[in-house]
């Protein structure tokens, strides 16, 4: 088990880090890209994991020279995701960390998903009630790679950022953690990298 005794709190990203839902999100983005005429690039979409949907649309508009309404695209993507026959499973490596440290230090989730979706997924797996804090895209003005998501989670737990450790699966998420003054461990394809 990874030794986190030098930290006072843990913050997990959700999709792709604690919950294996990135594949379904990428599938929903493919349907959305097809519907709105964006070129679909699986690697690019994965690199935006953890970035709130509205911000993803802004980035895609800039990258591909489009001017689609972020609210319209975000709603389509949300409906596409909900229409997929997919029940995300937990990622064992990070679940082991969660279970080992729950009760001994506060644990939060900082996600680019909207609050309703995050609560549904976390509640489905019995994790929501065990959290000290949940910060979603609805709770911040600047999503990842800005550090606000993780800094807000630290504030809600009452722990200084430098005493928090973040678990992430994307470079944008890692940047958010590091820029927020936190250590970061990475998850790569459902495996924890030490």
Coordinates of N, CA and C in Angstrom, one line a residue:
X1 N 0.8 -1.2 0.0 CA 0.0 0.0 0.0 C 0.9 1.2 0.0
X2 N 0.5 2.2 -0.8 CA 1.2 3.4 -0.9 C 1.2 4.2 0.5
X3 N 2.3 4.7 0.9 CA 2.4 5.4 2.2 C 2.1 6.9 2.0
X4 N 1.0 7.3 2.6 CA 0.5 8.7 2.5 C 0.6 9.3 3.9
X5 N 1.3 8.8 4.8 CA 1.4 9.3 6.1 C 1.9 10.7 6.3
X6 N 2.6 11.2 5.2 CA 3.2 12.5 5.3 C 2.1 13.6 4.8
X7 N 0.9 13.1 4.5 CA -0.1 14.0 4.0 C -1.3 14.0 5.1
X8 N -2.1 15.0 5.0 CA -3.2 15.1 5.9 C -4.6 15.0 5.3
X9 N -4.6 14.9 4.0 CA -5.9 14.7 3.2 C -5.6 14.2 1.8
X10 N -6.6 13.5 1.3 CA -6.5 13.0 -0.1 C -7.7 13.6 -0.9
X11 N -7.3 13.9 -2.2 CA -8.3 14.3 -3.1 C -8.2 13.5 -4.4
X12 N -9.3 12.8 -4.7 CA -9.4 12.0 -5.9 C -10.1 12.7 -7.0
X13 N -9.6 12.7 -8.2 CA -10.4 13.0 -9.4 C -11.4 11.8 -9.5
X14 N -12.4 12.0 -10.2 CA -13.4 10.9 -10.3 C -13.2 10.0 -11.6
X15 N -13.6 10.6 -12.7 CA -13.6 9.8 -14.0 C -12.2 9.5 -14.4
X16 N -11.9 8.2 -14.5 CA -10.6 7.7 -15.0 C -9.6 7.5 -13.8
X17 N -10.0 8.0 -12.7 CA -9.1 7.9 -11.5 C -9.7 7.0 -10.4
X18 N -10.9 7.3 -10.0 CA -11.6 6.5 -9.0 C -12.7 5.6 -9.6
X19 N -13.2 6.1 -10.7 CA -14.3 5.4 -11.4 C -13.9 5.2 -12.9
X20 N -14.0 4.0 -13.4 CA -13.6 3.7 -14.8 C -14.7 4.0 -15.7
X21 N -14.8 5.3 -15.9 CA -15.9 5.8 -16.8 C -15.4 6.6 -18.0
X22 N -14.1 6.7 -18.1 CA -13.5 7.5 -19.2 C -13.9 7.0 -20.6
X23 N -13.9 5.6 -20.7 CA -14.3 5.1 -22.0 C -15.7 5.5 -22.5
X24 N -16.6 5.5 -21.6 CA -18.0 5.9 -21.9 C -18.0 7.4 -22.2
X25 N -17.3 8.2 -21.5 CA -17.2 9.6 -21.7 C -16.6 9.9 -23.1
X26 N -15.6 9.1 -23.5 CA -15.0 9.3 -24.8 C -16.0 8.9 -25.9
X27 N -16.7 7.8 -25.7 CA -17.8 7.4 -26.6 C -18.8 8.5 -26.8
X28 N -19.2 9.1 -25.7 CA -20.2 10.2 -25.7 C -19.7 11.4 -26.5
X29 N -18.4 11.6 -26.3 CA -17.8 12.8 -27.0 C -17.7 12.4 -28.5
X30 N -17.5 11.2 -28.9 CA -17.5 10.8 -30.3 C -18.8 11.1 -30.9
X31 N -19.9 10.7 -30.3 CA -21.2 10.9 -30.8 C -21.5 12.4 -30.9
X32 N -21.0 13.2 -29.9 CA -21.2 14.6 -29.9 C -20.4 15.3 -31.0
X33 N -19.1 14.9 -31.2 CA -18.3 15.4 -32.3 C -19.0 15.2 -33.6
X34 N -19.5 14.0 -33.8 CA -20.1 13.6 -35.1 C -21.3 14.5 -35.3
X35 N -22.1 14.8 -34.2 CA -23.3 15.6 -34.4 C -23.0 17.1 -34.7
X36 N -21.9 17.6 -34.2 CA -21.6 19.0 -34.3 C -20.5 19.3 -35.3
X37 N -20.0 18.2 -36.0 CA -19.0 18.5 -37.0 C -17.6 18.7 -36.6
X38 N -17.3 18.3 -35.3 CA -15.9 18.4 -34.9 C -15.2 17.1 -35.3
X39 N -13.9 17.3 -35.8 CA -13.1 16.1 -36.0 C -13.0 15.3 -34.7
X40 N -13.1 14.0 -34.7 CA -13.0 13.3 -33.4 C -11.5 12.7 -33.3
X41 N -10.9 13.0 -32.2 CA -9.5 12.6 -31.9 C -9.6 12.0 -30.5
X42 N -9.6 10.7 -30.4 CA -9.7 10.0 -29.1 C -8.6 10.4 -28.1
X43 N -7.4 10.5 -28.6 CA -6.3 10.9 -27.7 C -6.5 12.3 -27.1
X44 N -6.9 13.2 -28.0 CA -7.2 14.6 -27.6 C -8.3 14.7 -26.6
X45 N -9.4 13.9 -26.9 CA -10.5 13.9 -26.0 C -10.1 13.4 -24.6
X46 N -9.3 12.3 -24.6 CA -8.9 11.8 -23.3 C -8.0 12.8 -22.6
X47 N -7.2 13.5 -23.3 CA -6.3 14.5 -22.7 C -7.1 15.6 -21.9
X48 N -8.4 15.8 -22.3 CA -9.2 16.8 -21.7 C -10.0 16.2 -20.6
X49 N -9.8 15.0 -20.2 CA -10.5 14.4 -19.1 C -10.3 15.2 -17.8
X50 N -11.4 15.4 -17.1 CA -11.4 16.3 -15.9 C -11.7 17.7 -16.2
X51 N -11.6 18.1 -17.5 CA -11.9 19.5 -17.8 C -13.5 19.6 -17.9
X52 N -14.1 20.6 -17.3 CA -15.6 20.7 -17.4 C -16.0 20.8 -18.8
X53 N -17.2 20.2 -19.1 CA -17.7 20.1 -20.5 C -17.8 21.5 -21.2
X54 N -18.2 22.5 -20.5 CA -18.3 23.8 -21.1 C -16.9 24.3 -21.6
X55 N -15.9 24.1 -20.7 CA -14.6 24.5 -21.1 C -14.0 23.6 -22.2
X56 N -14.4 22.3 -22.2 CA -14.0 21.5 -23.3 C -14.5 22.0 -24.7
X57 N -15.8 22.4 -24.6 CA -16.4 23.0 -25.9 C -15.7 24.2 -26.3
X58 N -15.3 25.1 -25.4 CA -14.5 26.3 -25.7 C -13.2 25.9 -26.4
X59 N -12.5 24.9 -25.8 CA -11.2 24.5 -26.3 C -11.4 23.9 -27.7
X60 N -12.5 23.1 -27.9 CA -12.7 22.4 -29.2 C -13.1 23.5 -30.3
X61 N -13.9 24.5 -29.9 CA -14.3 25.5 -30.8 C -13.0 26.2 -31.3
X62 N -12.1 26.5 -30.3 CA -10.9 27.2 -30.7 C -10.0 26.4 -31.6
X63 N -9.9 25.1 -31.2 CA -9.0 24.2 -32.0 C -9.5 23.9 -33.4
X64 N -10.8 23.8 -33.5 CA -11.4 23.4 -34.8 C -12.1 24.5 -35.6
X65 N -12.0 25.8 -35.1 CA -12.6 26.9 -35.7 C -14.1 26.9 -35.8
X66 N -14.7 26.4 -34.7 CA -16.1 26.3 -34.7 C -16.6 27.4 -33.7
X67 N -17.9 27.6 -33.7 CA -18.5 28.6 -32.7 C -19.8 28.1 -32.1
X68 N -19.8 26.8 -31.8 CA -21.0 26.1 -31.3 C -21.3 26.7 -29.9
X69 N -22.6 26.7 -29.5 CA -23.0 27.2 -28.2 C -22.6 26.1 -27.2
X70 N -21.7 26.4 -26.2 CA -21.3 25.4 -25.2 C -22.4 24.8 -24.5
X71 N -23.5 25.5 -24.2 CA -24.6 24.9 -23.4 C -25.3 23.8 -24.3
X72 N -25.4 24.1 -25.6 CA -26.1 23.1 -26.5 C -25.2 21.9 -26.6
X73 N -23.9 22.1 -26.8 CA -23.0 20.9 -27.0 C -23.0 20.1 -25.7
X74 N -22.9 20.8 -24.6 CA -22.8 20.1 -23.3 C -24.0 19.3 -23.0
X75 N -25.2 19.9 -23.3 CA -26.4 19.1 -23.1 C -26.5 17.9 -24.0
X76 N -26.0 18.0 -25.2 CA -26.0 16.9 -26.1 C -25.1 15.8 -25.6
X77 N -23.9 16.2 -25.2 CA -22.9 15.3 -24.6 C -23.4 14.5 -23.4
X78 N -24.1 15.3 -22.5 CA -24.7 14.7 -21.3 C -25.7 13.7 -21.7
X79 N -26.6 14.0 -22.6 CA -27.6 13.1 -23.0 C -27.0 11.9 -23.7
X80 N -26.0 12.1 -24.5 CA -25.3 11.0 -25.2 C -24.7 10.0 -24.1
X81 N -24.1 10.6 -23.1 CA -23.5 9.8 -22.1 C -24.6 9.0 -21.3
X82 N -25.6 9.7 -21.0 CA -26.7 9.0 -20.2 C -27.4 7.9 -21.1
X83 N -27.4 8.1 -22.4 CA -28.0 7.1 -23.3 C -27.2 5.9 -23.5
X84 N -25.9 5.9 -23.1 CA -25.1 4.7 -23.2 C -25.4 3.7 -22.2
X85 N -25.3 2.4 -22.6 CA -25.6 1.3 -21.6 C -24.3 1.1 -20.9
X86 N -24.0 1.9 -19.8 CA -22.7 1.8 -19.2 C -22.9 2.1 -17.7
X87 N -22.5 1.1 -16.9 CA -22.5 1.3 -15.4 C -21.0 1.3 -15.1
X88 N -20.4 2.5 -14.8 CA -19.0 2.5 -14.5 C -18.6 1.7 -13.3
X89 N -17.5 1.1 -13.4 CA -17.0 0.3 -12.2 C -15.9 1.1 -11.5
X90 N -15.6 0.7 -10.3 CA -14.6 1.4 -9.5 C -13.2 0.9 -10.0
X91 N -12.2 1.7 -9.9 CA -10.8 1.3 -10.2 C -10.2 0.8 -8.9
X92 N -9.8 -0.5 -9.0 CA -9.3 -1.2 -7.8 C -8.1 -0.5 -7.1
X93 N -7.2 -0.1 -7.9 CA -6.0 0.5 -7.3 C -6.3 1.7 -6.4
X94 N -7.1 2.6 -6.9 CA -7.4 3.8 -6.1 C -8.5 3.5 -5.1
X95 N -9.4 2.6 -5.3 CA -10.4 2.1 -4.3 C -9.6 1.6 -3.1
X96 N -8.6 0.8 -3.3 CA -7.8 0.3 -2.2 C -7.2 1.4 -1.4
X97 N -6.7 2.5 -2.0 CA -6.1 3.6 -1.3 C -7.3 4.3 -0.5
X98 N -8.4 4.5 -1.2 CA -9.6 5.1 -0.5 C -10.0 4.3 0.7
X99 N -10.1 3.0 0.6 CA -10.5 2.2 1.7 C -9.5 2.1 2.8
X100 N -8.2 2.1 2.5 CA -7.2 2.0 3.5 C -7.1 3.3 4.3
X101 N -7.4 4.5 3.7 CA -7.2 5.7 4.4 C -8.5 6.4 4.9
X102 N -9.6 5.9 4.5 CA -10.9 6.5 5.0 C -11.0 6.3 6.5
X103 N -11.4 7.3 7.1 CA -11.5 7.3 8.6 C -10.2 7.8 9.3
X104 N -9.1 7.7 8.6 CA -7.8 8.2 9.2 C -7.4 9.6 8.7
X105 N -8.0 10.0 7.6 CA -7.8 11.3 7.1 C -9.0 11.7 6.2
X106 N -9.3 13.0 6.0 CA -10.4 13.4 5.2 C -10.1 13.1 3.7
X107 N -11.1 12.7 3.0 CA -11.0 12.4 1.6 C -12.1 13.2 0.8
X108 N -11.7 13.8 -0.3 CA -12.6 14.5 -1.2 C -12.5 14.0 -2.6
X109 N -13.5 14.4 -3.4 CA -13.4 14.2 -4.8 C -13.5 15.5 -5.5
X110 N -12.6 15.8 -6.4 CA -12.6 17.0 -7.2 C -12.7 16.6 -8.7
X111 N -13.9 16.9 -9.3 CA -14.2 16.4 -10.6 C -14.7 17.5 -11.5
X112 N -14.4 17.3 -12.8 CA -14.9 18.2 -13.9 C -16.4 17.8 -14.2
X113 N -16.9 16.8 -13.7 CA -18.3 16.4 -13.9 C -19.3 17.4 -13.2
X114 N -20.5 17.5 -13.7 CA -21.5 18.3 -13.0 C -21.9 17.6 -11.7
X115 N -22.4 18.4 -10.7 CA -22.7 17.8 -9.4 C -23.7 16.7 -9.4
X116 N -24.7 16.8 -10.2 CA -25.8 15.8 -10.2 C -25.2 14.5 -10.7
X117 N -24.4 14.5 -11.8 CA -23.7 13.3 -12.3 C -22.8 12.7 -11.3
X118 N -21.9 13.6 -10.7 CA -20.9 13.1 -9.7 C -21.6 12.4 -8.5
X119 N -22.6 13.1 -8.0 CA -23.4 12.5 -6.9 C -24.0 11.2 -7.2
X120 N -24.6 11.1 -8.4 CA -25.2 9.8 -8.8 C -24.2 8.7 -8.9
X121 N -23.0 8.9 -9.6 CA -22.0 7.9 -9.7 C -21.4 7.5 -8.4
X122 N -21.1 8.5 -7.6 CA -20.4 8.2 -6.3 C -21.4 7.5 -5.3
X123 N -22.7 7.9 -5.4 CA -23.7 7.3 -4.5 C -24.0 5.9 -4.9
X124 N -23.9 5.6 -6.2 CA -24.2 4.3 -6.8 C -23.2 3.3 -6.2
X125 N -22.0 3.7 -5.9 CA -20.9 2.9 -5.4 C -20.7 3.0 -3.9
X126 N -21.6 3.8 -3.2 CA -21.6 3.9 -1.8 C -20.4 4.8 -1.3
X127 N -19.9 5.6 -2.2 CA -18.7 6.5 -1.8 C -19.1 7.9 -1.3
X128 N -20.2 8.4 -1.8 CA -20.6 9.7 -1.6 C -20.7 10.0 -0.1
X129 N -21.3 9.1 0.7 CA -21.5 9.4 2.1 C -20.2 9.3 2.9
X130 N -19.1 8.7 2.3 CA -17.9 8.6 3.0 C -16.9 9.8 2.7
X131 N -17.3 10.7 1.8 CA -16.5 11.8 1.5 C -16.6 13.0 2.5
X132 N -15.5 13.6 2.7 CA -15.5 14.9 3.5 C -15.9 16.1 2.7
X133 N -15.7 16.0 1.3 CA -16.1 17.1 0.4 C -16.2 16.5 -1.0
X134 N -17.0 17.2 -1.8 CA -17.2 17.0 -3.2 C -17.2 18.3 -3.9
X135 N -16.2 18.5 -4.8 CA -16.2 19.7 -5.6 C -16.4 19.3 -7.1
X136 N -17.5 19.8 -7.7 CA -17.8 19.5 -9.1 C -17.6 20.7 -10.0
X137 N -17.9 20.6 -11.2 CA -17.8 21.7 -12.2 C -18.8 22.8 -11.8
X138 N -19.9 22.4 -11.1 CA -20.9 23.4 -10.7 C -20.4 24.3 -9.5
X139 N -19.3 23.9 -8.9 CA -18.8 24.6 -7.7 C -17.7 25.5 -7.9
X140 N -17.2 25.6 -9.1 CA -16.0 26.4 -9.4 C -16.3 27.3 -10.6
X141 N -15.5 28.4 -10.7 CA -15.6 29.3 -11.9 C -14.6 28.9 -12.9
X142 N -13.5 28.2 -12.5 CA -12.4 27.8 -13.5 C -12.1 26.4 -13.3
X143 N -12.4 25.6 -14.3 CA -12.1 24.1 -14.2 C -10.6 23.8 -14.4
X144 N -10.3 22.6 -14.3 CA -8.9 22.1 -14.6 C -8.6 22.5 -16.0
X145 N -7.4 22.9 -16.3 CA -6.1 22.8 -15.5 C -5.9 23.8 -14.5
X146 N -6.9 24.7 -14.3 CA -6.8 25.7 -13.2 C -6.9 24.9 -11.9
X147 N -6.2 25.3 -10.8 CA -6.2 24.6 -9.6 C -7.4 24.8 -8.7
X148 N -8.4 25.6 -9.1 CA -9.5 25.9 -8.2 C -10.3 24.7 -7.7
X149 N -10.5 23.7 -8.5 CA -11.2 22.5 -8.0 C -10.5 21.9 -6.8
X150 N -9.2 21.7 -6.9 CA -8.5 21.0 -5.8 C -8.3 21.9 -4.6
X151 N -8.1 23.2 -4.9 CA -7.9 24.2 -3.8 C -9.2 24.3 -3.0
X152 N -10.3 24.3 -3.7 CA -11.6 24.4 -3.0 C -11.9 23.1 -2.2
X153 N -11.5 22.0 -2.7 CA -11.7 20.7 -1.9 C -10.8 20.8 -0.6
X154 N -9.6 21.3 -0.7 CA -8.8 21.4 0.4 C -9.4 22.4 1.5
X155 N -9.9 23.5 1.0 CA -10.6 24.4 1.9 C -11.8 23.8 2.6
X156 N -12.6 23.0 1.8 CA -13.8 22.4 2.4 C -13.4 21.4 3.5
X157 N -12.2 20.7 3.3 CA -11.7 19.8 4.3 C -11.0 20.4 5.5
X158 N -10.7 21.7 5.3 CA -9.9 22.5 6.3 C -8.5 22.1 6.4
X159 N -7.9 21.7 5.3 CA -6.5 21.3 5.2 C -5.8 22.2 4.2
X160 N -4.6 22.6 4.6 CA -3.8 23.5 3.6 C -3.4 22.7 2.4
X161 N -3.4 23.3 1.2 CA -3.1 22.6 0.0 C -1.8 21.8 0.1
X162 N -0.8 22.3 0.7 CA 0.5 21.6 0.7 C 0.5 20.3 1.5
X163 N -0.6 20.1 2.3 CA -0.7 18.9 3.1 C -1.7 17.9 2.4
X164 N -2.1 18.2 1.2 CA -3.0 17.3 0.4 C -2.3 16.6 -0.7
X165 N -2.7 15.4 -1.0 CA -2.2 14.6 -2.1 C -3.4 14.4 -3.1
X166 N -3.1 14.5 -4.3 CA -4.2 14.3 -5.4 C -3.9 13.1 -6.2
X167 N -4.9 12.4 -6.6 CA -4.8 11.3 -7.5 C -5.5 11.7 -8.8
X168 N -4.8 11.6 -9.9 CA -5.3 12.1 -11.2 C -5.0 11.1 -12.3
X169 N -5.6 11.3 -13.4 CA -5.3 10.4 -14.6 C -5.0 11.2 -15.9
X170 N -5.0 12.6 -15.8 CA -4.7 13.3 -17.0 C -3.6 14.4 -16.6
X171 N -2.9 14.8 -17.6 CA -1.9 15.9 -17.5 C -2.5 17.2 -17.0
X172 N -3.8 17.5 -17.5 CA -4.4 18.7 -17.1 C -4.8 18.6 -15.6
X173 N -5.2 17.5 -15.1 CA -5.5 17.3 -13.7 C -4.2 17.4 -12.9
X174 N -3.1 16.8 -13.4 CA -1.9 16.9 -12.6 C -1.4 18.3 -12.5
X175 N -1.6 19.1 -13.6 CA -1.2 20.5 -13.6 C -2.0 21.3 -12.6
X176 N -3.3 21.0 -12.5 CA -4.2 21.6 -11.5 C -3.7 21.3 -10.1
X177 N -3.3 20.1 -9.8 CA -2.8 19.7 -8.5 C -1.5 20.4 -8.2
X178 N -0.6 20.3 -9.1 CA 0.8 20.9 -8.8 C 0.7 22.4 -8.7
X179 N -0.1 23.1 -9.6 CA -0.3 24.5 -9.5 C -1.0 25.0 -8.2
X180 N -1.8 24.0 -7.7 CA -2.4 24.3 -6.4 C -1.6 24.0 -5.2
X181 N -0.3 23.6 -5.4 CA 0.6 23.4 -4.3 C 0.5 22.0 -3.7
X182 N 0.0 21.0 -4.5 CA -0.3 19.7 -4.0 C 0.6 18.7 -4.7
X183 N 0.9 17.6 -4.0 CA 1.6 16.4 -4.6 C 0.5 15.7 -5.4
X184 N 1.0 14.9 -6.4 CA 0.1 14.2 -7.3 C 0.6 12.9 -7.7
X185 N -0.2 11.8 -7.5 CA 0.0 10.5 -8.0 C -0.9 10.3 -9.2
X186 N -0.3 9.6 -10.2 CA -1.0 9.4 -11.5 C -1.6 8.0 -11.6
X187 N -2.8 7.9 -12.3 CA -3.4 6.7 -12.6 C -3.3 6.6 -14.2
X188 N -2.8 5.5 -14.7 CA -2.6 5.3 -16.1 C -3.4 4.0 -16.5
X189 N -4.5 4.2 -17.2 CA -5.2 3.0 -17.7 C -5.6 2.1 -16.6
X190 N -6.2 2.7 -15.5 CA -6.7 2.1 -14.3 C -5.6 1.5 -13.4
X191 N -4.3 1.8 -13.6 CA -3.2 1.3 -12.8 C -2.6 2.5 -12.1
X192 N -2.4 2.4 -10.8 CA -1.7 3.5 -10.1 C -0.2 3.5 -10.3
X193 N 0.3 4.6 -10.7 CA 1.8 4.7 -10.9 C 2.4 5.4 -9.7
X194 N 3.4 4.7 -9.1 CA 4.1 5.2 -7.9 C 5.3 6.1 -8.4

